[in-house]
Tab-separated table of C-alpha atoms in Angstrom:
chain	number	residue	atom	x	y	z
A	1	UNK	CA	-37.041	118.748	20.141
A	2	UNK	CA	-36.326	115.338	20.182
A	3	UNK	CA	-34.034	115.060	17.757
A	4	UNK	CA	-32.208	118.082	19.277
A	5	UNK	CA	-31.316	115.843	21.583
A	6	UNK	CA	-30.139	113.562	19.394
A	7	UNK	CA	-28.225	115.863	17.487
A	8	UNK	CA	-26.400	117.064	20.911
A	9	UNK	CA	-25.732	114.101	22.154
A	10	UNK	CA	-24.137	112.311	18.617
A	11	UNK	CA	-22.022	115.565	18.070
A	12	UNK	CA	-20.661	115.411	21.640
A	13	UNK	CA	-19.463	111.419	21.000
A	14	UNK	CA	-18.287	112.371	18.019
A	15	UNK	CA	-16.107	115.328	19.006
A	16	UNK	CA	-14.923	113.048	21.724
A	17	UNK	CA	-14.017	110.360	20.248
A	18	UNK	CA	-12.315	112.692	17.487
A	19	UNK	CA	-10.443	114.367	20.281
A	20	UNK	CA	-9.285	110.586	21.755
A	21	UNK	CA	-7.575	109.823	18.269
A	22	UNK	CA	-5.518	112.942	19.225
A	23	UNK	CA	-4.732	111.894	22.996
A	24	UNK	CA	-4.632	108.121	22.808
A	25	UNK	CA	-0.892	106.969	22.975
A	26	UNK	CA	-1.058	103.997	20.598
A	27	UNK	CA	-1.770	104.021	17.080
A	28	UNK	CA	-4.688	101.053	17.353
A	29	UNK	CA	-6.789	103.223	19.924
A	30	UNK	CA	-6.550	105.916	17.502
A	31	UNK	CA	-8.319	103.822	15.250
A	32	UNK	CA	-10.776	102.064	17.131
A	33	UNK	CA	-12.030	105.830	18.264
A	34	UNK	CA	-12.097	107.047	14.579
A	35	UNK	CA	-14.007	104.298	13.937
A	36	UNK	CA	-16.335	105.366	16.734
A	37	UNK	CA	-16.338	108.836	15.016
A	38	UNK	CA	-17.470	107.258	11.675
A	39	UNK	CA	-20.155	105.798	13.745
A	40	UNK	CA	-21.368	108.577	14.783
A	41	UNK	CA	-20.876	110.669	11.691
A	42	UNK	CA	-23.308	107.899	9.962
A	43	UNK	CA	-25.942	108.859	13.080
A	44	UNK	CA	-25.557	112.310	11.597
A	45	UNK	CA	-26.543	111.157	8.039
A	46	UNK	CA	-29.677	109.698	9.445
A	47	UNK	CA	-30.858	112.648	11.259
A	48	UNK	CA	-30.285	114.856	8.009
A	49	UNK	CA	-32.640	111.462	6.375
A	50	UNK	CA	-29.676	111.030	3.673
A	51	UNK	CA	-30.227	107.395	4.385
A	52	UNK	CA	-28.329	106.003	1.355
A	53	UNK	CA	-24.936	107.998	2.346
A	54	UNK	CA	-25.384	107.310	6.138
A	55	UNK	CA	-25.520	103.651	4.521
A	56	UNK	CA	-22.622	103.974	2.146
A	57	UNK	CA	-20.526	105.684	4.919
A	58	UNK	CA	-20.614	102.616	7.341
A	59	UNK	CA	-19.837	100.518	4.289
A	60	UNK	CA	-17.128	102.257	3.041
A	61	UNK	CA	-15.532	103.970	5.939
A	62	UNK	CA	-15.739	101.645	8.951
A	63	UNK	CA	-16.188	98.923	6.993
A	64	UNK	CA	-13.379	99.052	4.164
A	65	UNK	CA	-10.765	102.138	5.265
A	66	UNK	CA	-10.758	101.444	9.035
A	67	UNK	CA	-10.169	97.882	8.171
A	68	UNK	CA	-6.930	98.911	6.068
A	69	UNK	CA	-5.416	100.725	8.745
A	70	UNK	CA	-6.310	98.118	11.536
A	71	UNK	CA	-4.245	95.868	8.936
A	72	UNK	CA	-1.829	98.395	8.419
A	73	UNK	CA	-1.133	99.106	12.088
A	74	UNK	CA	-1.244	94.875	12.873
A	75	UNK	CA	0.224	93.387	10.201
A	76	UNK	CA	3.847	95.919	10.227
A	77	UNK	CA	3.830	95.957	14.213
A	78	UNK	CA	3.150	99.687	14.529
A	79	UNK	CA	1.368	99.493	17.545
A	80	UNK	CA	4.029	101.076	19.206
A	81	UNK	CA	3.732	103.651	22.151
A	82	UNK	CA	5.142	106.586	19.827
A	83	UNK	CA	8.414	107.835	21.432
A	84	UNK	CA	8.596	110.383	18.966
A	85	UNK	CA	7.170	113.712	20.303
A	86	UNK	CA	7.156	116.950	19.321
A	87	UNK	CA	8.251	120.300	21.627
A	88	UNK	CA	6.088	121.015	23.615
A	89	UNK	CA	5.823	125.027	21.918
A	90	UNK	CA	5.303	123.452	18.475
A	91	UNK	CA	2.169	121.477	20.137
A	92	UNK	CA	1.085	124.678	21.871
A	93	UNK	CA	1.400	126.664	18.634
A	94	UNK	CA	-0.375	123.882	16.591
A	95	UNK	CA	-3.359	124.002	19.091
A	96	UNK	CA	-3.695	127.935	19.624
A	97	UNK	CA	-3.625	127.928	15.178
A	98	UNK	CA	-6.228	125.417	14.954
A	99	UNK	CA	-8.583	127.235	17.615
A	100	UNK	CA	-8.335	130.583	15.894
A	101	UNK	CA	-9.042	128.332	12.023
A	102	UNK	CA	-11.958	127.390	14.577
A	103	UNK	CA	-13.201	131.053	15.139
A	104	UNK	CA	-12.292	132.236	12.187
A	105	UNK	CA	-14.679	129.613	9.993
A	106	UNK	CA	-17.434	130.125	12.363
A	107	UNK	CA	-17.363	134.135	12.161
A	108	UNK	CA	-16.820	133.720	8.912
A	109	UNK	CA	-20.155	131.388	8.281
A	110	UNK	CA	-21.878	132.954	10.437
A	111	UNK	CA	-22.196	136.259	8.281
A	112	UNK	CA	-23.819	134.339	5.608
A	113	UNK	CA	-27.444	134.479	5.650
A	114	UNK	CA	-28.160	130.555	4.198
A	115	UNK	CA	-31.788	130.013	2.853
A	116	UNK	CA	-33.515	127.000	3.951
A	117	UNK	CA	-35.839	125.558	1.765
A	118	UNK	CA	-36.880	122.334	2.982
A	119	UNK	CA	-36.944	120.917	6.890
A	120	UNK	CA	-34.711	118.355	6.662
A	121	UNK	CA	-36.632	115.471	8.292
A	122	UNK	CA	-38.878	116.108	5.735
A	123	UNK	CA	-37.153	116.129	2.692
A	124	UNK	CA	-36.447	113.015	0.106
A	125	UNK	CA	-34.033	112.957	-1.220
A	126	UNK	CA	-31.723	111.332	0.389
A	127	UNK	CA	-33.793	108.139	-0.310
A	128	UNK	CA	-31.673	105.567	-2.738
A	129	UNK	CA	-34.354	105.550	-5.105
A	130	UNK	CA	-34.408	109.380	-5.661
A	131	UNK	CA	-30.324	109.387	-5.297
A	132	UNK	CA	-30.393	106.727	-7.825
A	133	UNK	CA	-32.471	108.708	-10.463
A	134	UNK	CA	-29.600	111.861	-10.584
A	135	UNK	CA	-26.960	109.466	-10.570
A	136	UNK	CA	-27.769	107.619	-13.047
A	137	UNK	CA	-29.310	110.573	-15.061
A	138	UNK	CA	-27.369	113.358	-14.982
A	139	UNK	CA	-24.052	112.161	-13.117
A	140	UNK	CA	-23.903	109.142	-15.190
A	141	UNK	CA	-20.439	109.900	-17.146
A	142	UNK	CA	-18.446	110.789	-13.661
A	143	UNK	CA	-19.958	107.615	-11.898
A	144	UNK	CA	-18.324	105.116	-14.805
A	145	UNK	CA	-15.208	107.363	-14.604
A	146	UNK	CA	-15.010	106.610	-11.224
A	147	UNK	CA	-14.396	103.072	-12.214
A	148	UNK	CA	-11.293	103.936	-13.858
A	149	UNK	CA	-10.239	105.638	-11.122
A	150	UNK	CA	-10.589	102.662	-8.891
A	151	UNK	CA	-8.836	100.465	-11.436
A	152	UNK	CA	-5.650	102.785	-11.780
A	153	UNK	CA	-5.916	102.664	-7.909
A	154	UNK	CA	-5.559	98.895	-7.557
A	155	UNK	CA	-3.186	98.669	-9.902
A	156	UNK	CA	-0.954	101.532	-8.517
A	157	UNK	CA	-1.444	100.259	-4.661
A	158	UNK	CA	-0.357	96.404	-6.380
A	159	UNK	CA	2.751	98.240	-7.730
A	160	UNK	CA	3.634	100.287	-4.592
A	161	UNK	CA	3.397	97.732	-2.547
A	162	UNK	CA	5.514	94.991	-3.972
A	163	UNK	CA	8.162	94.096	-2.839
A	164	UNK	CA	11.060	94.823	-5.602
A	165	UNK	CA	9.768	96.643	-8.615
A	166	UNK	CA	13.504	97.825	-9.043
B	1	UNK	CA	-37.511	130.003	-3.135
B	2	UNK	CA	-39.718	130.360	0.026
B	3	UNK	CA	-37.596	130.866	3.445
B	4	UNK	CA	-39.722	128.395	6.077
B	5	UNK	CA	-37.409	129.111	9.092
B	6	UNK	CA	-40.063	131.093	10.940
B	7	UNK	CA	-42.708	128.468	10.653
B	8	UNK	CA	-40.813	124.990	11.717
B	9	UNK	CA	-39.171	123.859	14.159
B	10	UNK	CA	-35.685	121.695	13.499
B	11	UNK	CA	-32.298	122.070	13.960
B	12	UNK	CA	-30.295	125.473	12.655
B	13	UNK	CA	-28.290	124.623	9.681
B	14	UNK	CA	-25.281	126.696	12.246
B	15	UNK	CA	-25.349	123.700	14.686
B	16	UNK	CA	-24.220	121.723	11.665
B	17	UNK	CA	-21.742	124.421	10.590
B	18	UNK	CA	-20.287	124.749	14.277
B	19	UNK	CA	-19.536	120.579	14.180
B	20	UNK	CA	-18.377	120.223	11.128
B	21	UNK	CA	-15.519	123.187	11.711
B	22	UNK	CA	-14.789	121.709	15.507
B	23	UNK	CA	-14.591	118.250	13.420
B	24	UNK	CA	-12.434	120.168	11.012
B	25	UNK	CA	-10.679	122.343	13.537
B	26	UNK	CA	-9.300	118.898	15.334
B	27	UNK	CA	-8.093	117.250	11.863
B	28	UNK	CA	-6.052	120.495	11.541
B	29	UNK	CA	-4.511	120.109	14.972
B	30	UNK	CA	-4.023	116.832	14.826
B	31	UNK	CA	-2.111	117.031	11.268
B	32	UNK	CA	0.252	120.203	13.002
B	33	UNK	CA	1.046	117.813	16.320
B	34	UNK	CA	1.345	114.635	15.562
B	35	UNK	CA	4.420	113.283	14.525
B	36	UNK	CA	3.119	109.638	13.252
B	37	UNK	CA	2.243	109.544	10.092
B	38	UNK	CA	-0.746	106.902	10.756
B	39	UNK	CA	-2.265	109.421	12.599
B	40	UNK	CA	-1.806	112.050	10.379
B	41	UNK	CA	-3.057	109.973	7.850
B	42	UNK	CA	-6.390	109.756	10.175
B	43	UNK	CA	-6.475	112.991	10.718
B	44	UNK	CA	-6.664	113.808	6.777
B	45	UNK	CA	-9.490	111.178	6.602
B	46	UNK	CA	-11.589	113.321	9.675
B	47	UNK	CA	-11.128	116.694	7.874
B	48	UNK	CA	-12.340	114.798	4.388
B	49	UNK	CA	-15.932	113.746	6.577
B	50	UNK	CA	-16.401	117.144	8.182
B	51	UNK	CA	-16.700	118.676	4.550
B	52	UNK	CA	-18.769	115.738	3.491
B	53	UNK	CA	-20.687	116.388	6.355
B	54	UNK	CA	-21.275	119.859	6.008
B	55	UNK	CA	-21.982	119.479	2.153
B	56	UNK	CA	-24.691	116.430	2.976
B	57	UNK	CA	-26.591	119.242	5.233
B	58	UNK	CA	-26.119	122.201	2.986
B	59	UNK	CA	-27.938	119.085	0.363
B	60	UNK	CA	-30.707	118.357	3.010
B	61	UNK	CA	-31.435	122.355	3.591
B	62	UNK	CA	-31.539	123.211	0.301
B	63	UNK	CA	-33.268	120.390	-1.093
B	64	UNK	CA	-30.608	119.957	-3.671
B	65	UNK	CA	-29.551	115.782	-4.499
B	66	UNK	CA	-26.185	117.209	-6.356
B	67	UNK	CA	-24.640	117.544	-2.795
B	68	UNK	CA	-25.237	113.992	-1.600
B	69	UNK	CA	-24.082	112.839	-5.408
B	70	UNK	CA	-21.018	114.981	-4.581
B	71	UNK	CA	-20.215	113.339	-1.139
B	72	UNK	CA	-20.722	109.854	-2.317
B	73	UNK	CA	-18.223	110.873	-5.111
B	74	UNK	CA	-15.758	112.153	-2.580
B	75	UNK	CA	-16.119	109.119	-0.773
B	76	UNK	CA	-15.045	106.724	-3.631
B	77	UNK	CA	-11.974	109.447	-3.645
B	78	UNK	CA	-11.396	108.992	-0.818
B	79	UNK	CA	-11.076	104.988	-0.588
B	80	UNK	CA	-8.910	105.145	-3.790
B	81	UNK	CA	-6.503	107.879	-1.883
B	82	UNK	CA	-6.233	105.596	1.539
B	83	UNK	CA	-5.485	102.765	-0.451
B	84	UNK	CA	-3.036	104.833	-2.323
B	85	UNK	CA	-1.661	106.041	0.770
B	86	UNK	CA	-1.638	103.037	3.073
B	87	UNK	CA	0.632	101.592	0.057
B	88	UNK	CA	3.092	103.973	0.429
B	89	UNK	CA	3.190	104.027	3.882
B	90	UNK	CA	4.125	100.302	3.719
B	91	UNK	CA	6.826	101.771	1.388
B	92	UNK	CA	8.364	103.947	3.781
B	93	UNK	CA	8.179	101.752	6.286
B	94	UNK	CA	9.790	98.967	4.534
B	95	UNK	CA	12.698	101.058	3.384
B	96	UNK	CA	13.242	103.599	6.754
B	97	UNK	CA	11.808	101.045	9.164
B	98	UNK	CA	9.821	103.943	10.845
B	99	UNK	CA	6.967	106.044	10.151
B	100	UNK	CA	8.239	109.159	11.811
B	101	UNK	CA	7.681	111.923	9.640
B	102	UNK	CA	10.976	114.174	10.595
B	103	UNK	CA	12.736	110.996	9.355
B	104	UNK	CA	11.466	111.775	5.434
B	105	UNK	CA	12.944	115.284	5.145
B	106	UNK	CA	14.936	115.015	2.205
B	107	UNK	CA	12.607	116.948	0.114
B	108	UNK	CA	12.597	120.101	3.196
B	109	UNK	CA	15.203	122.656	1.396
């Protein structure tokens, strides 16, 4: 019951806060409250006891990403009340689409009949040690291919951003 | 595989399916109004946590570690891409001074 509760009351923070990155006028609210979300989608990762992810989400996310657009936003002076706006009929549209993708996933999901095997305040393996063993057993190929990945990454942001590459 | 809903107590796996497609639902919206592409850019990153969300409870449910190895593979995508993409947003800004997306429609036709 208790972590009903919970549940409730991180999903309502986050959908708020998700909903303020909409509203908020300038671009450095948006991210603070995204941030928030992150926040709360890491509470989320400890209620479903995936400890390491709820772990490696802080790090990465709000740690690392939200960090490169808070530079992003600071260091070009984007922080600018947007004057650009769309018509109004082309927000209206956008917002009437996305509520019907809304009730449309959820009737959709909702004819599935999911089993449930495990209660998942139970279950362990979201524990680093047991997350460790498949990664590094089965998954062990895509995890050092992810290391290219990040290298062809650095290099291409490098190249991007410099200056004159022409 | 055993079904155990009848004899626990916790929270429906639909709760978690109703979030994650509000979650969703306001990344899409947000993509379709906003003109800035910072924001868009954010709202890309919120759809990306909804599905990781979704996939990290489908994991927990079904007792299955793949999902969660899945997730924290789509996050290390996912910090790759936002570099990526911060990069070239410094690009466009440097080069149109703005980050107003109608202002990049040479591609459109």
């Amino acid at each position: 019951m208790f972590s009903e509760y919970l549940f409730f009351i991180i999903s309502i923070a986050a959908i708020y806060s998700a909903l303020m990155v909409l509203i908020s006028k300038k671009p450095i609210h948006s991210v603070l409250y995204l941030t928030l979300c992150f926040f709360a989608i890491a509470g989320h990762y400890i209620l479903l006891n995936a400890q390491f992810l709820a772990v490696v989400h802080i790090i990465v996310y709000a740690g690392a990403i939200m960090v490169l657009f808070l530079f992003t936003v600071m260091l070009l002076n984007l922080n600018i009340e947007n004057d650009f706006k769309k018509p109004r009929l082309i927000k209206f549209a956008a917002v009437i689409s996305g509520s019907i993708f809304f009730l449309l996933m959820i009737a959709v999901l909702k004819s599935y009949d999911i089993a449930i095997v495990q209660n998942p305040a139970l279950t362990q393996i979201g524990l680093v040690k047991n997350l460790g063993n498949v990664l590094f057993k089965d998954y062990l190929l895509p995890f050092e291919i992810t290391s290219i990945l990040f290298l062809a990454a650095m290099v291409g942001a490098v190249m991007i951003g410099k200056k004159d590459i022409y | 595989m055993p079904d155990i809903t009848n004899d626990m107590q916790f929270i429906p796996l639909s709760y978690y399916i109703a979030f994650c497609t509000a979650l969703f639902a306001i990344g899409v919206i947000g993509v379709l109004v906003k003109r800035n592409a910072l924001i868009i850019f954010m709202s890309v990153e919120l759809m990306l946590n909804s599905a990781n969300l979704l996939l990290a409870a489908f994991s927990a449910y079904r007792n299955d570690p793949a999902g969660q190895i899945f997730v924290f593979f789509i996050m290390v995508v996912a910090a790759a891409e936002v570099a990526i993409g911060l990069a070239l947003l410094v690009m466009i800004y440097r080069s149109t001074h703005t980050i107003d997306i109608n202002v990049l429609n040479k591609l459109k036709w």
